Coordinates of C-alpha atoms and ligand atoms in Angstrom, one line a residue:
M1 CA -0.2 118.7 1.2
N2 CA -0.9 121.0 4.1
M3 CA 2.1 123.4 4.4
S4 CA 1.5 123.9 8.2
Q5 CA 2.1 120.2 8.8
C6 CA 5.6 120.6 7.6
L7 CA 6.8 123.7 9.3
R8 CA 9.9 123.1 11.4
P9 CA 9.0 124.0 15.0
R10 CA 12.4 125.4 16.0
S11 CA 13.5 128.9 15.1
I12 CA 16.8 129.1 13.2
F13 CA 17.7 132.2 15.2
S14 CA 19.1 133.0 18.6
N15 CA 19.1 136.6 19.5
T16 CA 21.5 138.9 21.3
S17 CA 24.6 140.5 20.0
R18 CA 25.3 142.4 16.8
T19 CA 28.2 144.2 15.2
I20 CA 28.7 147.9 14.7
A21 CA 28.7 147.2 11.0
V22 CA 25.3 145.7 10.9
W23 CA 24.1 148.6 13.0
V24 CA 25.2 150.9 10.2
G25 CA 23.1 149.0 7.7
L26 CA 20.1 148.8 10.0
A27 CA 20.3 152.4 10.8
A28 CA 20.0 153.1 7.1
L29 CA 17.1 150.8 6.9
T30 CA 15.4 152.6 9.8
A31 CA 16.0 155.9 8.1
A32 CA 14.4 154.6 5.0
A33 CA 11.4 153.2 6.8
A34 CA 11.0 156.5 8.7
S35 CA 10.8 158.5 5.5
G36 CA 7.5 157.0 4.5
G37 CA 8.7 153.3 4.3
Q38 CA 9.0 153.5 0.5
S39 CA 12.6 154.5 -0.2
R40 CA 15.0 152.0 -1.6
H41 CA 18.6 151.5 -1.0
I42 CA 19.3 149.6 -4.2
N43 CA 19.9 151.4 -7.5
A44 CA 17.0 150.5 -9.7
Q45 CA 18.5 152.2 -12.8
R46 CA 21.8 150.3 -12.5
L47 CA 19.9 147.1 -12.1
Q48 CA 17.7 147.7 -15.1
G49 CA 20.7 148.6 -17.2
N50 CA 22.5 145.4 -16.3
L51 CA 19.4 143.3 -17.0
E52 CA 18.9 144.9 -20.3
K53 CA 22.5 144.2 -21.2
L54 CA 22.2 140.6 -20.1
S55 CA 19.1 140.2 -22.3
E56 CA 21.3 140.8 -25.4
F57 CA 22.9 137.4 -24.9
G58 CA 20.7 135.0 -26.9
R59 CA 18.1 137.7 -27.8
N60 CA 15.4 136.5 -30.2
P61 CA 13.7 138.7 -32.9
E62 CA 10.3 138.0 -31.4
G63 CA 11.6 139.1 -27.9
G64 CA 13.0 137.2 -25.0
V65 CA 16.0 134.9 -25.2
T66 CA 17.2 131.5 -26.1
R67 CA 20.2 130.9 -23.8
L68 CA 20.3 127.2 -23.0
G69 CA 22.4 125.9 -20.1
F70 CA 25.6 124.4 -21.6
S71 CA 25.7 126.5 -24.8
Q72 CA 28.1 129.1 -26.3
T73 CA 25.5 131.8 -25.7
E74 CA 25.3 131.0 -22.0
M75 CA 29.1 130.8 -21.8
D76 CA 29.3 134.4 -23.2
A77 CA 26.6 135.6 -20.7
R78 CA 28.5 133.9 -17.9
T79 CA 31.6 135.9 -18.8
Y80 CA 29.5 139.1 -18.6
V81 CA 28.0 138.2 -15.3
M82 CA 31.4 137.2 -13.8
D83 CA 32.8 140.6 -14.9
L84 CA 29.9 142.3 -13.0
M85 CA 30.7 140.2 -10.0
K86 CA 34.4 141.1 -10.1
E87 CA 33.5 144.8 -10.6
A88 CA 31.4 144.5 -7.4
G89 CA 34.5 143.3 -5.6
L90 CA 33.5 139.7 -5.3
Q91 CA 36.0 136.9 -5.2
V92 CA 34.8 134.7 -8.0
R93 CA 35.3 130.9 -8.3
V94 CA 33.6 128.3 -10.4
D95 CA 32.9 124.8 -8.9
A96 CA 33.1 121.5 -10.7
A97 CA 29.5 121.6 -11.8
G98 CA 30.0 125.0 -13.4
N99 CA 28.2 126.9 -10.7
I100 CA 29.6 130.4 -10.2
F101 CA 30.2 131.8 -6.7
G102 CA 31.2 135.4 -5.8
R103 CA 32.3 135.9 -2.2
R104 CA 32.2 138.9 0.0
A105 CA 34.0 138.4 3.3
G106 CA 32.2 138.7 6.6
T107 CA 33.5 140.1 9.9
A108 CA 33.0 136.9 11.8
Q109 CA 33.7 133.2 11.3
L110 CA 30.2 132.2 10.4
P111 CA 28.5 130.1 7.7
T112 CA 27.7 131.8 4.4
L113 CA 24.5 133.6 3.4
L114 CA 24.0 132.4 -0.1
F115 CA 21.7 134.1 -2.7
G116 CA 21.4 134.2 -6.4
S117 CA 19.7 132.3 -9.3
H118 CA 20.5 131.2 -12.8
I119 CA 21.0 132.8 -16.3
D120 CA 20.1 129.9 -18.6
S121 CA 16.7 129.9 -20.3
V122 CA 14.3 127.6 -22.0
P123 CA 14.2 127.7 -25.8
H124 CA 12.4 130.9 -26.8
G125 CA 12.0 131.9 -23.2
G126 CA 11.9 135.3 -21.5
S127 CA 14.7 137.5 -20.2
F128 CA 13.5 137.8 -16.6
D129 CA 13.4 134.2 -15.4
G130 CA 16.6 133.6 -13.4
S131 CA 18.2 136.8 -14.6
V132 CA 16.3 139.0 -12.1
G133 CA 17.5 136.9 -9.1
T134 CA 21.1 136.8 -10.4
L135 CA 21.6 140.4 -11.2
G136 CA 19.4 141.4 -8.2
A137 CA 21.9 139.5 -6.0
I138 CA 24.8 141.4 -7.5
E139 CA 22.9 144.7 -7.0
V140 CA 22.6 143.8 -3.3
I141 CA 26.4 143.6 -3.1
R142 CA 26.8 146.9 -5.0
T143 CA 24.4 148.5 -2.6
L144 CA 26.3 147.2 0.5
N145 CA 29.5 148.4 -1.1
D146 CA 28.0 151.9 -1.8
G147 CA 26.8 152.2 1.8
R148 CA 30.1 150.7 3.2
V149 CA 28.0 148.1 5.0
T150 CA 29.8 145.1 6.3
T151 CA 28.1 141.9 7.4
R152 CA 29.0 139.4 10.1
H153 CA 28.3 136.5 7.7
P154 CA 30.3 136.0 4.5
L155 CA 27.9 136.6 1.6
E156 CA 28.0 134.6 -1.6
V157 CA 26.2 135.4 -4.9
V158 CA 25.6 132.2 -6.9
V159 CA 24.8 131.6 -10.5
W160 CA 23.6 128.0 -10.8
T161 CA 24.3 125.8 -13.9
N162 CA 21.6 124.6 -16.2
E163 CA 18.5 125.3 -14.0
E164 CA 16.0 125.0 -16.8
G165 CA 17.1 121.6 -18.0
P166 CA 15.8 121.3 -21.6
H167 CA 19.4 120.5 -22.5
F168 CA 19.9 117.0 -21.0
G169 CA 16.4 116.9 -19.5
I170 CA 17.7 117.6 -16.0
S171 CA 16.3 120.7 -14.2
A172 CA 18.2 122.4 -11.4
L173 CA 21.3 120.5 -12.4
G174 CA 24.0 122.6 -10.8
S175 CA 22.2 123.0 -7.5
G176 CA 21.3 119.3 -7.5
V177 CA 24.9 118.4 -7.7
A178 CA 25.7 121.0 -5.0
A179 CA 23.0 119.5 -2.8
G180 CA 24.3 116.0 -3.3
V181 CA 21.1 114.7 -5.0
L182 CA 22.9 114.4 -8.4
G183 CA 26.2 112.8 -9.0
P184 CA 28.5 111.2 -11.7
E185 CA 25.5 109.1 -13.0
I186 CA 24.5 112.1 -15.1
L187 CA 27.9 112.5 -16.9
D188 CA 27.3 110.1 -19.7
R189 CA 23.9 111.6 -20.7
K190 CA 24.0 112.7 -24.4
D191 CA 22.4 115.7 -26.1
E192 CA 21.0 115.9 -29.6
E193 CA 24.5 116.4 -31.0
G194 CA 25.9 113.4 -29.3
L195 CA 27.9 115.4 -26.8
T196 CA 27.8 114.2 -23.2
L197 CA 27.4 116.3 -20.1
A198 CA 31.0 115.5 -19.3
D199 CA 32.0 117.0 -22.7
W200 CA 30.1 120.2 -21.8
L201 CA 31.6 120.4 -18.4
R202 CA 35.0 120.3 -20.0
R203 CA 33.9 123.1 -22.3
Y204 CA 33.0 125.0 -19.2
G205 CA 36.5 124.5 -17.9
Q206 CA 35.8 121.8 -15.4
D207 CA 37.1 118.2 -14.9
P208 CA 34.0 115.9 -14.9
A209 CA 36.0 113.4 -12.8
H210 CA 35.8 115.9 -9.9
L211 CA 32.0 116.6 -10.2
T212 CA 31.3 115.7 -6.6
D213 CA 33.7 118.3 -5.4
A214 CA 30.9 120.7 -6.1
R215 CA 28.9 119.3 -3.2
I216 CA 28.4 121.9 -0.5
A217 CA 29.2 120.6 2.9
R218 CA 26.4 120.6 5.4
G219 CA 26.8 123.3 8.0
T220 CA 28.7 125.7 5.7
L221 CA 25.6 127.7 4.7
A222 CA 23.6 129.9 7.1
A223 CA 20.7 130.2 4.6
I224 CA 19.8 130.2 0.9
L225 CA 17.7 133.0 -0.6
E226 CA 16.4 133.4 -4.2
L227 CA 14.6 136.3 -5.7
H228 CA 12.6 135.3 -8.8
I229 CA 9.6 136.3 -10.9
E230 CA 6.4 134.5 -9.9
Q231 CA 5.9 133.1 -13.4
G232 CA 2.1 132.7 -12.6
P233 CA -0.8 135.1 -12.4
Q234 CA -1.5 135.4 -8.7
L235 CA 0.5 138.5 -7.7
Y236 CA -0.3 140.4 -10.9
E237 CA -4.0 139.7 -10.7
T238 CA -4.3 140.5 -7.0
K239 CA -2.0 143.5 -7.3
V240 CA 0.2 142.2 -4.5
Q241 CA 3.8 143.4 -4.7
I242 CA 5.8 140.6 -3.1
G243 CA 5.2 136.8 -2.9
V244 CA 6.6 135.0 0.1
V245 CA 7.1 131.4 -1.1
Q246 CA 5.9 128.7 1.3
G247 CA 7.2 125.8 -0.7
I248 CA 8.3 124.6 -4.1
V249 CA 6.7 121.8 -6.0
G250 CA 8.4 118.5 -6.7
L251 CA 8.9 117.4 -10.3
K252 CA 9.3 114.0 -11.8
R253 CA 10.1 113.6 -15.5
W254 CA 10.2 110.5 -17.7
K255 CA 11.4 110.0 -21.2
C256 CA 9.1 107.6 -23.0
I257 CA 9.6 105.7 -26.3
A258 CA 6.6 104.3 -28.1
T259 CA 7.7 101.7 -30.6
G260 CA 5.4 100.6 -33.4
F261 CA 6.3 99.7 -37.0
A262 CA 7.2 102.2 -39.8
N263 CA 5.4 101.2 -42.9
H264 CA 4.0 102.6 -46.2
A265 CA 1.3 105.3 -45.5
G266 CA -0.6 104.6 -48.7
T267 CA -0.6 100.8 -48.8
T268 CA -0.9 99.7 -45.2
P269 CA -4.6 99.2 -44.4
M270 CA -5.9 101.1 -41.3
N271 CA -6.5 97.9 -39.3
R272 CA -2.9 96.6 -39.9
R273 CA -1.0 99.5 -38.6
K274 CA 1.3 99.9 -35.6
D275 CA 1.3 103.6 -35.5
A276 CA 3.5 104.9 -32.7
L277 CA 2.3 108.5 -33.0
A278 CA -1.3 107.5 -32.7
A279 CA -0.4 105.7 -29.5
A280 CA 1.6 108.6 -28.2
A281 CA -1.2 111.0 -28.9
K282 CA -3.6 108.9 -26.8
D283 CA -0.9 108.8 -24.1
L284 CA -0.7 112.6 -24.1
L285 CA -4.4 112.8 -23.5
A286 CA -4.2 110.1 -20.8
V287 CA -1.7 112.2 -18.9
R288 CA -4.0 115.3 -19.1
D289 CA -7.0 113.2 -18.0
V290 CA -5.3 111.5 -15.1
V291 CA -3.9 114.8 -13.7
R292 CA -7.4 116.4 -14.0
E293 CA -9.1 113.5 -12.3
E294 CA -8.6 114.7 -8.7
P295 CA -8.9 118.1 -7.2
G296 CA -5.7 120.0 -6.4
R297 CA -2.9 122.1 -8.0
Q298 CA -1.1 119.2 -9.5
V299 CA 0.0 119.5 -13.2
G300 CA 1.2 117.2 -15.9
T301 CA 2.7 118.0 -19.3
V302 CA 3.9 116.3 -22.4
G303 CA 6.3 119.0 -23.8
Y304 CA 7.1 117.6 -27.2
M305 CA 6.8 114.6 -29.5
K306 CA 9.5 113.4 -31.9
A307 CA 8.1 111.1 -34.5
E308 CA 10.4 109.0 -36.7
P309 CA 11.2 108.7 -39.5
G310 CA 9.1 111.9 -39.8
A311 CA 7.8 111.8 -43.3
P312 CA 4.2 112.4 -44.5
N313 CA 4.0 109.1 -46.3
V314 CA 5.5 106.9 -43.6
I315 CA 3.5 105.6 -40.6
P316 CA 5.6 106.7 -37.6
G317 CA 7.5 103.7 -36.1
R318 CA 9.0 105.4 -33.1
V319 CA 8.0 108.3 -31.0
E320 CA 9.9 109.9 -28.2
F321 CA 8.1 112.1 -25.7
P322 CA 8.6 113.2 -22.1
V323 CA 6.0 113.1 -19.3
E324 CA 6.4 115.7 -16.5
L325 CA 4.3 115.7 -13.3
R326 CA 4.5 118.3 -10.6
D327 CA 2.9 118.7 -7.1
L328 CA 3.8 119.8 -3.6
D329 CA 3.2 116.2 -2.5
A330 CA 5.6 113.5 -3.9
A331 CA 3.0 110.8 -3.1
T332 CA 0.4 112.5 -5.4
I333 CA 3.0 112.4 -8.2
E334 CA 3.6 108.7 -7.7
R335 CA -0.2 108.0 -7.5
M336 CA -0.8 109.8 -10.8
W337 CA 2.1 108.0 -12.4
Q338 CA 0.6 104.6 -11.5
H339 CA -2.7 105.5 -13.2
I340 CA -0.9 106.9 -16.2
Q341 CA 1.1 103.7 -16.7
Q342 CA -2.1 101.7 -16.6
R343 CA -3.5 103.9 -19.3
F344 CA -0.4 103.6 -21.4
A345 CA -0.6 99.8 -21.1
Q346 CA -4.2 99.8 -22.3
T347 CA -3.2 102.0 -25.3
D348 CA -0.3 99.8 -26.2
K349 CA -2.7 96.9 -26.5
E350 CA -5.2 98.8 -28.6
E351 CA -2.5 100.2 -31.0
G352 CA -0.1 97.2 -31.2
V353 CA 2.7 99.4 -29.8
E354 CA 5.1 99.1 -27.0
T355 CA 5.8 102.1 -24.7
R356 CA 8.7 102.2 -22.3
C357 CA 9.4 105.1 -19.9
A358 CA 12.5 105.8 -17.8
V359 CA 12.9 108.5 -15.1
I360 CA 15.2 111.3 -16.2
N361 CA 14.7 113.8 -13.5
D362 CA 13.3 113.6 -10.0
I363 CA 13.2 116.6 -7.8
A364 CA 11.6 116.4 -4.3
P365 CA 9.2 119.1 -3.1
A366 CA 10.9 121.7 -0.9
L367 CA 9.6 123.8 2.0
S368 CA 10.7 127.3 2.8
D369 CA 11.9 127.8 6.4
P370 CA 9.2 129.6 8.4
S371 CA 11.7 131.9 10.1
V372 CA 13.2 133.0 6.7
Q373 CA 9.6 133.5 5.5
S374 CA 9.0 135.9 8.4
V375 CA 12.2 137.8 7.6
I376 CA 11.1 138.3 4.0
R377 CA 7.6 139.4 5.1
E378 CA 9.1 141.9 7.5
A379 CA 11.6 143.1 5.0
A380 CA 8.7 143.7 2.5
R381 CA 6.6 145.5 5.0
S382 CA 9.4 147.7 6.2
T383 CA 9.6 148.8 2.5
G384 CA 5.9 149.5 2.5
L385 CA 5.2 146.6 0.2
S386 CA 2.2 144.3 0.3
T387 CA 2.8 140.5 0.6
A388 CA 1.1 137.2 -0.1
D389 CA 2.2 133.7 1.0
M390 CA 2.1 131.4 -1.9
P391 CA 3.5 128.0 -3.3
S392 CA 5.8 127.9 -6.3
G393 CA 4.6 125.8 -9.3
A394 CA 8.0 126.3 -10.9
V395 CA 11.0 124.5 -9.6
H396 CA 14.0 126.5 -8.4
D397 CA 17.6 125.9 -7.4
A398 CA 16.8 127.2 -3.9
G399 CA 14.6 124.1 -3.5
E400 CA 17.6 121.8 -3.9
I401 CA 19.7 123.8 -1.5
S402 CA 16.9 123.7 1.1
R403 CA 18.2 120.1 1.7
L404 CA 21.3 121.8 3.3
A405 CA 20.2 125.0 4.8
P406 CA 17.1 127.1 5.7
M407 CA 15.6 128.4 2.4
G408 CA 13.4 131.4 1.4
M409 CA 12.2 132.8 -1.9
I410 CA 11.0 136.2 -2.8
F411 CA 8.6 136.5 -5.8
V412 CA 7.7 139.6 -7.9
P413 CA 4.7 139.8 -10.2
S414 CA 4.8 138.5 -13.8
R415 CA 2.7 140.5 -16.3
D416 CA -0.4 138.4 -17.2
G417 CA 1.2 135.5 -15.4
I418 CA 3.3 134.6 -18.6
S419 CA 6.7 133.0 -18.4
H420 CA 8.9 130.6 -20.4
A421 CA 7.7 132.7 -23.4
P422 CA 9.0 135.8 -25.2
Q423 CA 6.2 137.9 -23.6
E424 CA 7.6 137.2 -20.1
F425 CA 7.8 140.6 -18.4
S426 CA 8.0 142.1 -14.9
A427 CA 7.6 145.8 -14.3
W428 CA 11.0 147.4 -13.5
D429 CA 9.5 148.9 -10.3
D430 CA 8.5 145.4 -9.2
V431 CA 12.0 144.1 -10.0
A432 CA 13.5 146.9 -7.9
N433 CA 11.1 146.2 -5.1
G434 CA 12.0 142.5 -5.0
T435 CA 15.7 143.4 -5.0
E436 CA 15.2 145.9 -2.1
V437 CA 13.4 143.1 -0.2
L438 CA 16.3 140.8 -0.9
Y439 CA 18.8 143.4 0.4
R440 CA 16.8 144.0 3.6
S441 CA 16.3 140.3 4.1
I442 CA 20.0 139.6 3.9
L443 CA 20.7 142.3 6.5
K444 CA 18.0 141.0 8.8
L445 CA 19.3 137.4 8.5
D446 CA 22.8 138.6 9.1
K447 CA 21.7 140.3 12.2
Q448 CA 19.5 137.6 13.6
M449 CA 21.1 134.3 12.6
N450 CA 23.9 132.8 14.8
A451 CA 23.6 135.8 17.1
R452 CA 25.2 135.1 20.5
Ligands
GLV501 C1 11.8 126.0 -14.3 O1 11.6 127.1 -14.5 C2 10.8 125.0 -14.2 O2 9.9 125.1 -13.3 O3 10.7 124.2 -15.1
MN502 MN1 14.0 130.2 -13.1
MN503 MN1 12.3 128.7 -15.8

């Protein structure tokens, strides 16, 4: 999809008055820019210290963390982060989906500038994905406090619930509920241990019957910003310091069950088998082939296969596997899925197996607001940082909230483009740069948005 086709023509800003308080902040910015354009307001050491502490929650011996959304480990990490929010003077509340908000009052009656990320991880993931944007947001508040800078808009730091989604198969869960794209239909979904999402919400101190109270009312947000690691190789390889995200891919995920017939592996002749794993293996390759068939940045993945009964001397009778497709264009995802289904049907016939798939997650592509992109670009340039415009192949909570308010994302480089793995790393200097850009972007948005 061509991004420029989708840019909204109107500017989100009007442009006249400003408060003394914002002047104080901007005067500081100007001073920083004048002194060579490189100096930062944010405290890089404090930020690194907090990130290192957060990375202790769920730390793995091989590096990185396992901190699944809806787990005791994440609950402990949430307590740590809420304490940081309180220390920063934020008024903390948790909504019915478990999303954490920390509010700093503004000087005017205006919609909220919302920014933050998530602290859950994939199994054996890295300690930068989500954590950088979350603790970067708290660092922005600490920096405003240190400089006694007030803003016209109220500011809220947010920590979204279960962004990654391996637990329950739903990515961007908390933000999806907040945006109104997910509702009570998800509550009965069960995890491996037989616990429902409703059970986990209760453990997180929430009443699942009130899930939809977490919906954010349209008009209450001025904008949503998210700082994040790129998770791909573009910035690192081109040595560009800041990525300005143009749009976030859509994602559709199915859970498929291939049903064959479990039988003796020694006595069942090869031509009389209904091997569900053999069929699923062909299905996996069909996904890869169909996705590769047309040019473009679309991707498709089968992330696991669970074969039952799972013994070396039994032909697998049942296999569960997910299919995940991503692209900036929802129509491309649908087209690929049609082809994949035809290939699955063909394999079923060949292998004597029946494969059924059901949608478990559907996230529409999201576009960044052009005016917010400009603000981020200017904020980076005023800090003396290079920028590149780029799409995001990962999904993000900010994408869901873009259904409600103008959205922008700031990316920083990921070493070797590695993410969702223990080797995930972003240089501390890059993390600090991204946080400074977030700080400056918030001040610029505060000045420019809803100005009278
Ligand atoms: C989240 O990081 C995703 O893109 O799956
Ligand atoms: Mn993330
Ligand atoms: Mn992730």
